[in-house]
Short mmCIF file of C-alpha atoms in Angstrom, two decimals:
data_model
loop_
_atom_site.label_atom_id
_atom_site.label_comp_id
_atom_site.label_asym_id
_atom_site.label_seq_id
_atom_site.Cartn_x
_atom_site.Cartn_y
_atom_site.Cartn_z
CA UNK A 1 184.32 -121.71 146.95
CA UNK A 2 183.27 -122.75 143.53
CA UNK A 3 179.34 -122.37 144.08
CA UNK A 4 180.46 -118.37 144.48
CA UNK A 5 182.05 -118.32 141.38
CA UNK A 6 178.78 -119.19 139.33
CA UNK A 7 176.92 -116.87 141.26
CA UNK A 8 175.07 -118.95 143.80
CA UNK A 9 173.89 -117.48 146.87
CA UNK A 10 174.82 -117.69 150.43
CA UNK A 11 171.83 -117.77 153.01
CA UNK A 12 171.38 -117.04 156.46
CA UNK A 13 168.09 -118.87 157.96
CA UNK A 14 166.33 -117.81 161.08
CA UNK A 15 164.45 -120.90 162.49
CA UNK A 16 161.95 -119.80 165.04
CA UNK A 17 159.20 -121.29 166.52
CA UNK A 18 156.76 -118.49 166.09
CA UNK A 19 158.56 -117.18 162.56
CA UNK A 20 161.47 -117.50 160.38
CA UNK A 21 163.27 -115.25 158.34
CA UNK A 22 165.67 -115.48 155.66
CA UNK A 23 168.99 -113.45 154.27
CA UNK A 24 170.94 -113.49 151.86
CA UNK A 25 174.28 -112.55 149.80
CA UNK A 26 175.63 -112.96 146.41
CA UNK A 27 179.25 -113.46 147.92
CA UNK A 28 181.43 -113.99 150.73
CA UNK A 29 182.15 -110.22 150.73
CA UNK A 30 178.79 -108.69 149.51
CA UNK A 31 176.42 -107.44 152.55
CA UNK A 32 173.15 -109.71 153.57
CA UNK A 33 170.33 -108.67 152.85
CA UNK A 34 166.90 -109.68 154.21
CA UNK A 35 163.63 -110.98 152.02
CA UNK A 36 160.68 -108.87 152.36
CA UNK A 37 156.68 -110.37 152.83
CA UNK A 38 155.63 -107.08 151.23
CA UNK A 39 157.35 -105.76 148.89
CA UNK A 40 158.95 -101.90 149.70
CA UNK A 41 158.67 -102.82 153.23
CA UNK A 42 160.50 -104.33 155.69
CA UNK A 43 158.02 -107.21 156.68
CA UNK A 44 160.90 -110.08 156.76
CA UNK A 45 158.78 -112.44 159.61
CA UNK A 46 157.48 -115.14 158.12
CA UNK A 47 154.83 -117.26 160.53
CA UNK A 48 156.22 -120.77 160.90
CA UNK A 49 153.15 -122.69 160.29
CA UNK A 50 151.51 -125.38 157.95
CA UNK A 51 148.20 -125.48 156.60
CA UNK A 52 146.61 -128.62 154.88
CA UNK A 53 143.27 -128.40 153.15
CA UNK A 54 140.76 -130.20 153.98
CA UNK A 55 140.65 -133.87 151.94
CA UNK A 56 143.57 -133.14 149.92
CA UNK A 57 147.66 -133.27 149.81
CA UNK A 58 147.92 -129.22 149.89
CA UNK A 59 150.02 -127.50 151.89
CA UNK A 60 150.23 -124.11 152.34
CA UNK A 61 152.56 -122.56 154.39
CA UNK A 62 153.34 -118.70 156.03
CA UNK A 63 150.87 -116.08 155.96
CA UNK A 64 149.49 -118.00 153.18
CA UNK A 65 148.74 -120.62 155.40
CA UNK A 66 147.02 -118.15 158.28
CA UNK A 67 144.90 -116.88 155.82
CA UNK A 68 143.24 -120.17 154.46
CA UNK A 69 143.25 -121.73 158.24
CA UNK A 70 139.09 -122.13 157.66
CA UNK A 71 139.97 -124.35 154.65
CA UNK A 72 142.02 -126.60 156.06
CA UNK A 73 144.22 -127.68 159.33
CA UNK A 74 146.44 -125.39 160.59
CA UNK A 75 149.58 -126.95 161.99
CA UNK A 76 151.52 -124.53 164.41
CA UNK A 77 154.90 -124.56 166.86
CA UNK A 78 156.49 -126.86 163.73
CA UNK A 79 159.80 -126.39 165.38
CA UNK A 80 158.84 -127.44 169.23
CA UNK A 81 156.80 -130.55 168.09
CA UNK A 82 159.49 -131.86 165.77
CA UNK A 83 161.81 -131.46 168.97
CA UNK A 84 159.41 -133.67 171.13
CA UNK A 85 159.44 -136.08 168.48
CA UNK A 86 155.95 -137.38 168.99
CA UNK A 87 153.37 -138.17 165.49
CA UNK A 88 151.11 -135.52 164.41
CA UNK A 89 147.62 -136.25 163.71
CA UNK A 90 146.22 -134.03 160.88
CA UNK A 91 142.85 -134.38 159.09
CA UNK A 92 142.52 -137.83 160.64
CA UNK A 93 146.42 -138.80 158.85
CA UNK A 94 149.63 -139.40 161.26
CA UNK A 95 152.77 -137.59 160.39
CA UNK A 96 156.22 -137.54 161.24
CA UNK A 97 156.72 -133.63 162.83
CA UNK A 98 160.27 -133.53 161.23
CA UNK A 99 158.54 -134.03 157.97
CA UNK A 100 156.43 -131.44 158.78
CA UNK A 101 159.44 -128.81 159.52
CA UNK A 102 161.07 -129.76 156.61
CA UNK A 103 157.79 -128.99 154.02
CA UNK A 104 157.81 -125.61 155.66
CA UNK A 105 161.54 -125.18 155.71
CA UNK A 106 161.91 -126.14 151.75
CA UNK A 107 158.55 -123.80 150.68
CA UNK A 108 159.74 -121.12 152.67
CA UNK A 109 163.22 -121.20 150.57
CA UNK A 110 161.35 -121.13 147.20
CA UNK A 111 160.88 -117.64 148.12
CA UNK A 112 164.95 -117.27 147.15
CA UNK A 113 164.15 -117.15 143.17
CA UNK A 114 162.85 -113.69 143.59
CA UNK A 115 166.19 -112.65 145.05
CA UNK A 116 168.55 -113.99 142.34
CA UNK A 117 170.62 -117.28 141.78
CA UNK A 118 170.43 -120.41 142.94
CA UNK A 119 171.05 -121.76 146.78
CA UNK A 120 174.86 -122.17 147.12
CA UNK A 121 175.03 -122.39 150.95
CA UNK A 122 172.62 -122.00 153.68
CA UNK A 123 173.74 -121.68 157.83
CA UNK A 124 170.32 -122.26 159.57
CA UNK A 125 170.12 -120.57 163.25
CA UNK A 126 168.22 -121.22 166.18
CA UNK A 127 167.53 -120.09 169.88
CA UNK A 128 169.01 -123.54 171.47
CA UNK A 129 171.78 -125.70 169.71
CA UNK A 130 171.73 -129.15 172.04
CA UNK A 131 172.27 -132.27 171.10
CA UNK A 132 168.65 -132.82 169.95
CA UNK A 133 168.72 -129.82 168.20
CA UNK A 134 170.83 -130.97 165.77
CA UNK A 135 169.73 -134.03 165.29
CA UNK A 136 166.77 -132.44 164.35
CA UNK A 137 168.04 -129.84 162.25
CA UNK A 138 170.40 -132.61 160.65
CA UNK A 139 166.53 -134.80 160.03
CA UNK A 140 165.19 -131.38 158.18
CA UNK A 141 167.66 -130.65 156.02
CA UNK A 142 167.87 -134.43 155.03
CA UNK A 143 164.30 -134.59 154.52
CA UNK A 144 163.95 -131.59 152.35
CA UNK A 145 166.52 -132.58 150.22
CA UNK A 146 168.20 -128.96 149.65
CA UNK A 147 170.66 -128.91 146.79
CA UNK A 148 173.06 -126.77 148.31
CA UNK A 149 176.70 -127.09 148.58
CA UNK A 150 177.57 -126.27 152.08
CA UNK A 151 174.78 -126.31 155.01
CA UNK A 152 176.04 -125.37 158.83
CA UNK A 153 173.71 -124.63 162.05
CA UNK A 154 174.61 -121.74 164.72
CA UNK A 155 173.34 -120.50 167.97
CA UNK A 156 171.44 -117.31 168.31
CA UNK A 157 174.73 -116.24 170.12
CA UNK A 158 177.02 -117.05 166.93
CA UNK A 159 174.90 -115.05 165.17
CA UNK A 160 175.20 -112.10 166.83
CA UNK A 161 179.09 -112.52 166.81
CA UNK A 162 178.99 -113.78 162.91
CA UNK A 163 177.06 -110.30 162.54
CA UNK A 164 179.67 -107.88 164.64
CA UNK A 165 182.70 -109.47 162.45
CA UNK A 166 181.09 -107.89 159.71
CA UNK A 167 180.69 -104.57 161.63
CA UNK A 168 182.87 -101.14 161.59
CA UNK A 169 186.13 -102.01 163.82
CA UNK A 170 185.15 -98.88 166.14
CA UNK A 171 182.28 -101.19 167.39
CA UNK A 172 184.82 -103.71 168.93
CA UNK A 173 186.49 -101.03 171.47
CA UNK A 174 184.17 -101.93 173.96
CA UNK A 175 181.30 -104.78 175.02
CA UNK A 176 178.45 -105.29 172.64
CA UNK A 177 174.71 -105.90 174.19
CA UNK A 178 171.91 -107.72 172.26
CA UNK A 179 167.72 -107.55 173.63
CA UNK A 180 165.79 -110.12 171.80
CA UNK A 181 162.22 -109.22 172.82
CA UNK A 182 159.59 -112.02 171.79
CA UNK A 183 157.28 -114.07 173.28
CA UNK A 184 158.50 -115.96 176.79
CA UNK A 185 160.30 -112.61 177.37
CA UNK A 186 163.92 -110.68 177.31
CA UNK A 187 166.26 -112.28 176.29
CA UNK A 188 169.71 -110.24 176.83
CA UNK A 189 173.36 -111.49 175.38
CA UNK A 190 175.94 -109.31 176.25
CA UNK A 191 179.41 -109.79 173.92
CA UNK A 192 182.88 -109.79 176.01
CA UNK A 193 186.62 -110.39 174.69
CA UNK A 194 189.65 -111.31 176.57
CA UNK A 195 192.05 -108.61 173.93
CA UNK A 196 194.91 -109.87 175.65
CA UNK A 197 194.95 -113.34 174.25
CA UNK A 198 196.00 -114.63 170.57
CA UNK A 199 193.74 -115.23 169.10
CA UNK A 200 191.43 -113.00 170.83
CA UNK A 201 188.66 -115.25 172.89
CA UNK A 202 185.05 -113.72 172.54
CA UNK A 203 182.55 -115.01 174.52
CA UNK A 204 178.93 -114.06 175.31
CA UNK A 205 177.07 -114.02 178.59
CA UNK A 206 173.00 -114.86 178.10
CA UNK A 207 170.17 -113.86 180.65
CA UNK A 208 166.66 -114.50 180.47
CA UNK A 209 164.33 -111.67 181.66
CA UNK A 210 160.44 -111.90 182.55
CA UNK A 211 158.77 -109.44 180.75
CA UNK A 212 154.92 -108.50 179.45
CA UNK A 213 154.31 -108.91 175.98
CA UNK A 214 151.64 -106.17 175.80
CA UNK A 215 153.99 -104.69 172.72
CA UNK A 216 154.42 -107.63 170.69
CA UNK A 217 152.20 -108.07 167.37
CA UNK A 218 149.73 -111.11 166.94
CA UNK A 219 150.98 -113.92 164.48
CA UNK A 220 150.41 -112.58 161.06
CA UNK A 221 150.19 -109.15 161.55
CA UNK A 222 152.40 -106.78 159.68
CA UNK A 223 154.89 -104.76 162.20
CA UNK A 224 154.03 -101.54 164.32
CA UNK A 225 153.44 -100.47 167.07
CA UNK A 226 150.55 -102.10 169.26
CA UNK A 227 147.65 -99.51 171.17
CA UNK A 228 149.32 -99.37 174.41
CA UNK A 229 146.98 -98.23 177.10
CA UNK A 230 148.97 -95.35 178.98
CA UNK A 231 149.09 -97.68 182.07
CA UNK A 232 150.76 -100.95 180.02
CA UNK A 233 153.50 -98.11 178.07
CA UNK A 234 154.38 -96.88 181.59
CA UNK A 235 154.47 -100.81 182.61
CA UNK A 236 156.81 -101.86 179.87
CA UNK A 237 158.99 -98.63 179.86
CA UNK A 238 159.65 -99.34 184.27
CA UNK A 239 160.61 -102.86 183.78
CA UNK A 240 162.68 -102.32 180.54
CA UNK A 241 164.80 -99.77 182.22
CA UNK A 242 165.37 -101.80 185.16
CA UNK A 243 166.57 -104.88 182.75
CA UNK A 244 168.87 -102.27 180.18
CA UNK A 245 170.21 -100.75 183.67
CA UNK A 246 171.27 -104.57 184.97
CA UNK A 247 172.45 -105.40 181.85
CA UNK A 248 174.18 -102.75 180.91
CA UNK A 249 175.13 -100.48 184.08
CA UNK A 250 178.22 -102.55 184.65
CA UNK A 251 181.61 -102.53 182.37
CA UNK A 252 182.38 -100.97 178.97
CA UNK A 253 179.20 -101.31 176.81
CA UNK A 254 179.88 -99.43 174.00
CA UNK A 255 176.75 -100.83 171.08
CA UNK A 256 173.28 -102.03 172.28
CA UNK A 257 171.39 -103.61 169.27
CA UNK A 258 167.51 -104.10 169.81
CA UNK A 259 166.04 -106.44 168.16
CA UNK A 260 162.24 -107.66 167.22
CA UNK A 261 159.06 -105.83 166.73
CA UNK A 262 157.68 -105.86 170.30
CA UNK A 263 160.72 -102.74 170.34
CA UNK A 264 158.67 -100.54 168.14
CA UNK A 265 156.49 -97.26 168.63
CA UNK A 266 156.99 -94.61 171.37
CA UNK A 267 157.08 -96.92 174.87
CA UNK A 268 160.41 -96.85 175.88
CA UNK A 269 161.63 -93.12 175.53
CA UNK A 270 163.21 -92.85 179.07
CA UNK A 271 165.35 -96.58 178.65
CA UNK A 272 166.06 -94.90 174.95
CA UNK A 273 167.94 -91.71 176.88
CA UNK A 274 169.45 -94.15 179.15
CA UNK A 275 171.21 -96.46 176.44
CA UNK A 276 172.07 -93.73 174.22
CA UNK A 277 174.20 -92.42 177.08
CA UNK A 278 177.91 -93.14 175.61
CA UNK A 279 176.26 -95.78 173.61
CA UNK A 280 175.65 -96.34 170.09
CA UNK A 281 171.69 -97.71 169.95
CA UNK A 282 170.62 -99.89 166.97
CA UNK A 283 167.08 -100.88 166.39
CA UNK A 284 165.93 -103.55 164.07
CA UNK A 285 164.48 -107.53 163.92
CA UNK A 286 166.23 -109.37 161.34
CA UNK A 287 170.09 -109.08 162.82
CA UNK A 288 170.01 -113.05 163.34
CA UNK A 289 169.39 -114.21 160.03
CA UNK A 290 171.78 -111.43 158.64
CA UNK A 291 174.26 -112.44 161.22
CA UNK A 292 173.69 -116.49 159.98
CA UNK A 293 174.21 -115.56 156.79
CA UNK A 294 177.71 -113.58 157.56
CA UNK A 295 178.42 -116.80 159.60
CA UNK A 296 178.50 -118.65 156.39
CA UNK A 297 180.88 -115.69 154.38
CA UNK A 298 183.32 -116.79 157.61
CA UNK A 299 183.55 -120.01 157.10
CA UNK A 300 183.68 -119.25 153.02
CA UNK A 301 185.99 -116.23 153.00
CA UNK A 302 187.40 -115.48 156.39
CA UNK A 303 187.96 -111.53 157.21
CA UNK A 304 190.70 -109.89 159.18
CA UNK A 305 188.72 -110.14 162.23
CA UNK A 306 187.36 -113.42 162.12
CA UNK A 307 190.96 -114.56 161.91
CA UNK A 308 192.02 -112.57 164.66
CA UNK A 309 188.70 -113.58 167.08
CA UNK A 310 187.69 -117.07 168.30
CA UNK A 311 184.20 -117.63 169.69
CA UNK A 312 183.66 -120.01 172.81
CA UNK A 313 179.88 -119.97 172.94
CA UNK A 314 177.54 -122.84 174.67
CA UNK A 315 178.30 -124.87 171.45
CA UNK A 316 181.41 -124.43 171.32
CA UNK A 317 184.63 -126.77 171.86
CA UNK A 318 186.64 -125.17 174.87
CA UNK A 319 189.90 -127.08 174.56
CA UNK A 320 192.17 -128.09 172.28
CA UNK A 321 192.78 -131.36 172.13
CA UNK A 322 195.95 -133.49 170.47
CA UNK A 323 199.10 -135.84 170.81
CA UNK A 324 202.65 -135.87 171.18
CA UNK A 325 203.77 -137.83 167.72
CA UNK A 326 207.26 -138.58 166.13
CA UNK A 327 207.25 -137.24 162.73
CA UNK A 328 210.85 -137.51 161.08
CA UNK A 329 212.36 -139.03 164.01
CA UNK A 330 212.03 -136.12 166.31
CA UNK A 331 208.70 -135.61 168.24
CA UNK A 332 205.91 -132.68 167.69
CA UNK A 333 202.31 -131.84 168.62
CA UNK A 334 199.48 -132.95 166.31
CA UNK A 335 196.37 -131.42 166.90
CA UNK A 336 193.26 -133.66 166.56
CA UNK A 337 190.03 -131.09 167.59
CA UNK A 338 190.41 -127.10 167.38
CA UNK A 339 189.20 -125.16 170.41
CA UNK A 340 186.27 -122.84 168.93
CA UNK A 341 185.18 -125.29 166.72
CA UNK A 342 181.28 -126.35 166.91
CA UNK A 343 181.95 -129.77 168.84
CA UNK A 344 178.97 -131.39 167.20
CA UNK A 345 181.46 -130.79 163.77
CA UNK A 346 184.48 -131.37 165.91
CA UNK A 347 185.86 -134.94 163.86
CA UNK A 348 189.08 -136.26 163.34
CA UNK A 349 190.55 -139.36 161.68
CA UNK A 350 193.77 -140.97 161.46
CA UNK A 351 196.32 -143.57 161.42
CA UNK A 352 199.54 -144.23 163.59
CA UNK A 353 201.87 -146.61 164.37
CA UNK A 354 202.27 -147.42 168.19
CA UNK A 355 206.07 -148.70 168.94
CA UNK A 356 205.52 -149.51 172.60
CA UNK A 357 203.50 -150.41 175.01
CA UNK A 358 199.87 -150.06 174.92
CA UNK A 359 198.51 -146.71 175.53
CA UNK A 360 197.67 -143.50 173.95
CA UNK A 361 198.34 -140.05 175.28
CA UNK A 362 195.86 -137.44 174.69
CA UNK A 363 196.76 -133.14 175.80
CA UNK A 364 193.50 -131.35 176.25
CA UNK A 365 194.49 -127.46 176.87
CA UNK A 366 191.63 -125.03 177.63
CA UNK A 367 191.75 -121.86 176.02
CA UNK A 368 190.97 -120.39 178.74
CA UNK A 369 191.70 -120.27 182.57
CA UNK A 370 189.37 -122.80 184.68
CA UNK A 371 187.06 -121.10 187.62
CA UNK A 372 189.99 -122.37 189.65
CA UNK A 373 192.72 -119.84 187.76
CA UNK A 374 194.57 -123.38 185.88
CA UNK A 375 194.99 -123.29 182.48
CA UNK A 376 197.83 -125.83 182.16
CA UNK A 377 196.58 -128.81 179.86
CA UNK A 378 196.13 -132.19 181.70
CA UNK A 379 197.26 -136.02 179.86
CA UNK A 380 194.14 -138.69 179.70
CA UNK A 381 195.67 -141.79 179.06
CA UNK A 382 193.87 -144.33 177.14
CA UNK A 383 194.61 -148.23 177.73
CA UNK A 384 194.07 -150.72 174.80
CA UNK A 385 193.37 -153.87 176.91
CA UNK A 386 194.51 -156.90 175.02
CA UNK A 387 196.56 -155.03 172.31
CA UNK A 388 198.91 -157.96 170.87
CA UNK A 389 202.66 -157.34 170.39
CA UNK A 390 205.14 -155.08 170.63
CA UNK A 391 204.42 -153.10 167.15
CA UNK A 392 200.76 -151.72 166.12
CA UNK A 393 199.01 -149.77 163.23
CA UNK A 394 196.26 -148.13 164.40
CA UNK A 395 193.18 -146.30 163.46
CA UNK A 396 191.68 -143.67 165.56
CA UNK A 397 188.46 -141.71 165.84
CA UNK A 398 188.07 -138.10 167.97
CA UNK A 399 184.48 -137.07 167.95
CA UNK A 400 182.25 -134.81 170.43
CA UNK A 401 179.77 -136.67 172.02
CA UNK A 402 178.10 -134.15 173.91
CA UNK A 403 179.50 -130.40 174.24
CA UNK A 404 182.25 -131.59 177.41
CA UNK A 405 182.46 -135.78 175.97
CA UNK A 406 184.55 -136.85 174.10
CA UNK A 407 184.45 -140.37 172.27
CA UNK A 408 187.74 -141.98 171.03
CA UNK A 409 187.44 -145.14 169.09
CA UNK A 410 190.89 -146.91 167.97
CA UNK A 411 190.85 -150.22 165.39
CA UNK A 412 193.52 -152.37 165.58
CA UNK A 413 194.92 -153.15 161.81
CA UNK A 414 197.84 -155.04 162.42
CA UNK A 415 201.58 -154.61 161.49
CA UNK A 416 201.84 -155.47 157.91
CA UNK A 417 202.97 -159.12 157.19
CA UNK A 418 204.42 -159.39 161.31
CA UNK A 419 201.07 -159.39 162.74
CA UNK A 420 197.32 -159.92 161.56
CA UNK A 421 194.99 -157.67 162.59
CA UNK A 422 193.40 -158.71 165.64
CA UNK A 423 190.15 -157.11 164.85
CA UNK A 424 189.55 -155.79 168.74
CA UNK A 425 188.35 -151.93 168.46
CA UNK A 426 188.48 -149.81 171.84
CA UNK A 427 185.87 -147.44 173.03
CA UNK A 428 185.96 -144.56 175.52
CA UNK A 429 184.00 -141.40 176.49
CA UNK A 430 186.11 -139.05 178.43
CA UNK A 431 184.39 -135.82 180.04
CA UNK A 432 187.15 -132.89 179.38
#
């Protein structure tokens, strides 16, 4: 927590493939706020795209970069092209797309200065956290060479939980429903918890919904509401309805957040009567980079409710996984990975000393009950082929592979001056 105590900032980073927008806070308890394009308004998209000028190194980037498109190349859907990996030929010069994302991602933060200190910490969020994901995210921050002191990705879907942690307690009496309206369609996530486990397990359930984008605004433009034809409003409003009625017509919801410009103007008055119905109704477009950057005051400063809540999104670690160990002569549980822990952060290392025999024990307990009703942890058993002798120091490595592998790696070091090390290391990958 020392960056906080000189008055660096904490960030929250929206990383989209049409726009990105950034928050910010001046502590782990201060509220995020969001950077404006225009000043006095609340313009916070800005157009994730590249321009380079014809016969020269300049980039320009944003709505800087949409404006001077006729001077130069302009270089769109950075994010999707660094995911596919594959070189980018601009103005007759190859280039690494990661490279790309990461000149836009760094420019893009210079806009920070105007808000106050310098960057402390920084949780980037995106629609999709897979394993290429963050390998690419990992790539972009290296690239860019941020001097921060703490950088952390999230889902879309830890946002929106990072953001309700930070919301009045009256808002967690009941389920919590999220639209995200942009291009490709509706995208609902509707926020459940299980109150009668410790901690309390919060999950969310995602849906993707066709839907027109008659309402949404062309890249650049500054937010409002589009000229809807009568025909397209009464379009939008009928097949918005039908989605907020799916969504939302069974269980408890008591909030219904909707987010992104497309939401704007006077289209949806009869699904507007219909939420408000019991509901609390917010309206907005910048929850995701607010709710990144309350992600990062968590894992700073943790509040009464995050400590009461764990979150098992997509990304998330479902069991917990440890060992049976003798510490003091008299046997306990040693946790190696945390259920609720991002398992592409999930890593543990550590020595023991094996007195017998030639296997290891792991428990993996789900925090929650299996489609089958079990929630009873199971043993994996892990053989060390060849071990030599009775007595061994070992080294082990727990790491997530992939969201449900696990890979265990274990070094044999010997027993001191009984037995050499034998230099064999063991491998596994174990679905849990």
């Amino acid at each position: 927590m020392g960056f906080l105590n000189n008055g660096r900032l904490i960030v929250g980073y929206d990383l989209g493939n049409e726009f990105c927008q950034i928050s910010f806070a001046a502590s782990g308890s201060s509220e995020a706020e969001t950077l404006s394009q225009v000043a006095g308004a609340q313009v916070y998209n800005i157009p994730t795209v590249l321009c380079k000028r014809y016969g020269t190194n300049q980039w320009l980037y944003g709505r800087e970069a949409l404006r001077s498109s006729q001077e130069g190349v302009l270089v769109e859907n950075l994010l999707s092209m660094a995911w596919d990996g594959e070189p980018v030929v601009i103005d007759g010069e190859s280039f690494d797309p990661v490279a790309l994302l990461a000149i836009f991602f760094k420019r893009s933060l210079g806009l920070l200065p105007q808000a106050g200190p310098k960057l402390g910490a920084i949780m980037i969020t995106c629609g999709l956290l897979d394993t290429r994901s963050v390998e690419v995210l990992t790539r972009m921050v290296e690239s860019s060479r941020l001097k921060a002191g703490r950088i952390a990705f999230q889902s879309y879907e830890e946002s929106f939980y990072s953001y309700m942690l930070r919301q009045p307690r009256e808002l967690w009496g009941h389920d919590a429903v999220l639209f995200d309206y942009r291009r490709g369609g509706i995208r609902s996530l509707r926020m459940e918890s299980n109150r009668r486990t410790t901690p309390i397990v919060t999950f969310i359930e995602e849906r993707k919904h066709s839907f027109p984008e008659y309402a949404l605004p062309l890249r650049g433009e500054e937010d409002g509401e589009r000229n809807l034809t009568p025909e397209r409003q009464k379009e939008l409003e009928a097949a918005f309805l039908k989605i907020a009625q799916e969504v939302c017509g069974k269980g408890n919801v008591g909030s219904v957040f909707l987010i992104g410009d497309g939401f704007s103007g006077d289209w949806m008055k009869d699904s507007l009567r219909y939420l408000c119905k019991g509901r609390r109704v917010f309206q907005g477009n910048n929850l995701f980079s607010k709710g990144a950057c309350c992600g990062m005051q968590e894992r700073i400063e943790p509040g009464e409710m995050g400590s009461a809540h764990v979150f098992l999104g997509g990304d998330k670690l479902k069991s917990n996984i440890g060992m049976k160990v003798f510490r003091q002569g008299e046997e306990s549980y040693c946790a190696l990975l945390d259920a609720g822990s991002n398992w592409y952060e999930a890593e543990q290392e550590m020595e023991v000393y094996l007195q017998e025999g030639n296997e290891l024990a792991l428990i993996v307990s789900p925090l929650v009950r299996s489609e089958t009703g079990e929630k009873n942890g199971r043993t994996i058993r892990i053989v060390l082929e060849g071990l030599p002798g009775n007595m061994a120091r070992l080294r082990m490595r727990f790491s997530m592979k992939e969201e449900n592998c696990l890979a265990v790696e274990v070094h044999d070091l010997g027993f001191g001056e009984f037995r050499l090390s034998s230099g064999r290391v063991w491998k596994e990958e174990i679905e849990i």
